[in-house]
């Protein structure tokens, strides 16, 4: 029989390797930025078009390459960074596999221009799908410029797999942040579709954080410093009261390399224990320095996971260092670090509801259309089942559970009960049709048995449909604020708010201006208390960010969901009878009363039969 094994041609091998190295435009960004850093650049510029789908270019002022190296750099396993496997344990560079350029050149159109310090002329190479199209001598400044166009041009499946520009750009920005945070002494800038999105001058770590995440970040930072034999920690954690719902500001750098570690993240969470609101995430920007021989960064192809020799010790040190810093800051909030007065929160803003400001307790979610209060003093009660009630309840079937409850015949208990045994004739009767259990459930009777409604989810459903309607037909009613509300966000968050501005306006928000890091709001949707506005926007931003995996997300839907989530009455909130009834009413007037906007069951029913069985 003929031999059947053959060696894969290089370009095929490279394409396969590319699958590991390059998942999306952001992976290219990471590799190119890291190469520029390894080349000792002090100024690095990133240029992006169409979220990297059309162009990714990195220009650095680093040491450049000789003509031969320029050509060699695209060969697989071509690296100047290690010579033997042992070198892996002494790595001081980002790269070492010599795969990135070869992989990228296999799946894109690449143009390299590079020149070394003492040369008059540099080299230019154009490669498309591993094929060298041209190589010539050019005039070019010292350093390297590498542009990557038409990523995945020869792997349509991969290209089609790319997410929306919003999502891909988000990934690119994430990579950019990580690299820029790890190297505050390098100046970085980023341009997307022609406009400058970041300009980060050379600075110290604190300034770098502030330059990336916004001026307001400064007052949130608590320094963490610890030096032990096995581990040095330096950096910052965010003060607990500023914690947001998003995990966007959680950074570990180990020997200047961004890493993800659920285990170390846990250490931080445990240091923050008891200090955070529900669902809030601590922010942290921590640099850990360990002996390179005690880690293995080689276990993950994209190198964001590393293995530590002694994780338990690191955990303990990290946890106690962070705890210590938080403790110090609590005891002596004024002394914890130098404040730049210019960066402090303006008084007006402090007054106006940062995330930590407690919720307006008097806020009544039902204010909007206060129900016609039933005449509770009227002893001769009207049957609860008015025509509209009847229509609302027609159909709740006691299938026991779940979202696909079909509508069939279920009637709200309409016959007033016969006199209570114990009722004092003179007592004013306030016949209740609903009861609240545990400040969480609303219980009500229906003809076939009983109905249990989750108040939080039910209200989310009601609000969600309201907002969706407002947004779609642009009928949102706005309430004017006495004084404009000024809120502060990072540039990135501002970009998101800009994207959602139209929809937000349809719900009733009025933006006077959105610029730099400040949003000025002069009107809010009716029913939205001023104190909740920042929470709503923050929740919204976090929801949009967390939506990343879903390419076809609808901003409208997300906005409606997010606002409903923020404003729905919470579990634990006690409701008056009228409020309970009103909520039940509104729930069953919804298009899809049986599930919350996030598809969770809003109510269950239990039939008399089922109840009776329980008494057998
Ligand atoms: P690695 O970074 O793992 O060595 P790469 O494929 O990323 O592999 O790069 C191959 C080689 O090309 C590097 O080792 C380096 O010598 C050279 N190189 C890549 N980018 C640059 C750059 N921006 N400036 C100078 N040299 C570079
Ligand atoms: Mg590299």
Coordinates of N, CA, C and O and ligand atoms in Angstrom, one line a residue, residues 30-32 34-36 38 79 81 94-101 303, ligand 2:
X30 N -2.8 42.5 20.8 CA -2.0 42.1 21.9 C -0.6 41.7 21.5 O 0.4 42.2 22.0
X31 N -0.5 40.9 20.4 CA 0.8 40.4 20.0 C 1.7 41.6 19.5 O 2.9 41.6 19.8
X32 N 1.0 42.5 18.7 CA 1.9 43.6 18.2 C 2.3 44.5 19.3 O 3.4 45.0 19.3
X34 N 2.8 43.8 22.3 CA 3.9 43.1 23.1 C 5.2 43.1 22.4 O 6.3 43.3 23.0
X35 N 5.2 42.9 21.1 CA 6.4 43.0 20.4 C 7.1 44.3 20.5 O 8.3 44.5 20.6
X36 N 6.2 45.4 20.4 CA 6.8 46.7 20.5 C 7.4 47.0 21.8 O 8.5 47.6 21.9
X38 N 8.7 44.6 23.8 CA 9.9 43.8 23.8 C 11.0 44.5 23.1 O 12.2 44.3 23.3
X79 N 12.4 33.6 16.8 CA 12.3 34.5 17.9 C 13.7 34.9 18.3 O 14.7 34.2 18.2
X81 N 14.1 35.9 21.3 CA 13.9 36.1 22.8 C 14.3 34.9 23.6 O 14.7 35.1 24.8
X94 N 7.8 39.5 26.7 CA 6.5 39.0 26.5 C 6.4 37.8 25.6 O 5.7 36.9 25.8
X95 N 7.2 38.0 24.5 CA 7.1 36.9 23.5 C 8.2 35.9 23.8 O 9.1 36.1 24.6
X96 N 8.0 34.8 23.2 CA 9.1 33.7 23.3 C 8.8 32.6 22.3 O 9.7 31.8 22.1
X97 N 7.6 32.5 21.8 CA 7.3 31.4 21.0 C 7.7 31.6 19.5 O 7.7 30.6 18.8
X98 N 7.9 32.8 19.1 CA 8.2 33.1 17.7 C 7.1 32.6 16.8 O 7.3 32.2 15.7
X99 N 5.8 32.7 17.2 CA 4.7 32.3 16.4 C 3.9 33.4 15.9 O 3.2 33.2 14.9
X100 N 3.9 34.5 16.6 CA 2.8 35.5 16.4 C 2.9 36.0 14.9 O 1.9 35.9 14.2
X101 N 4.0 36.5 14.6 CA 4.1 37.1 13.2 C 3.8 36.1 12.1 O 3.1 36.4 11.2
X303 N -1.5 33.0 26.8 CA -0.6 33.4 27.9 C -1.3 34.4 28.9 O -0.8 35.3 29.4
Ligands
LIG2 MG1 5.8 38.4 19.9

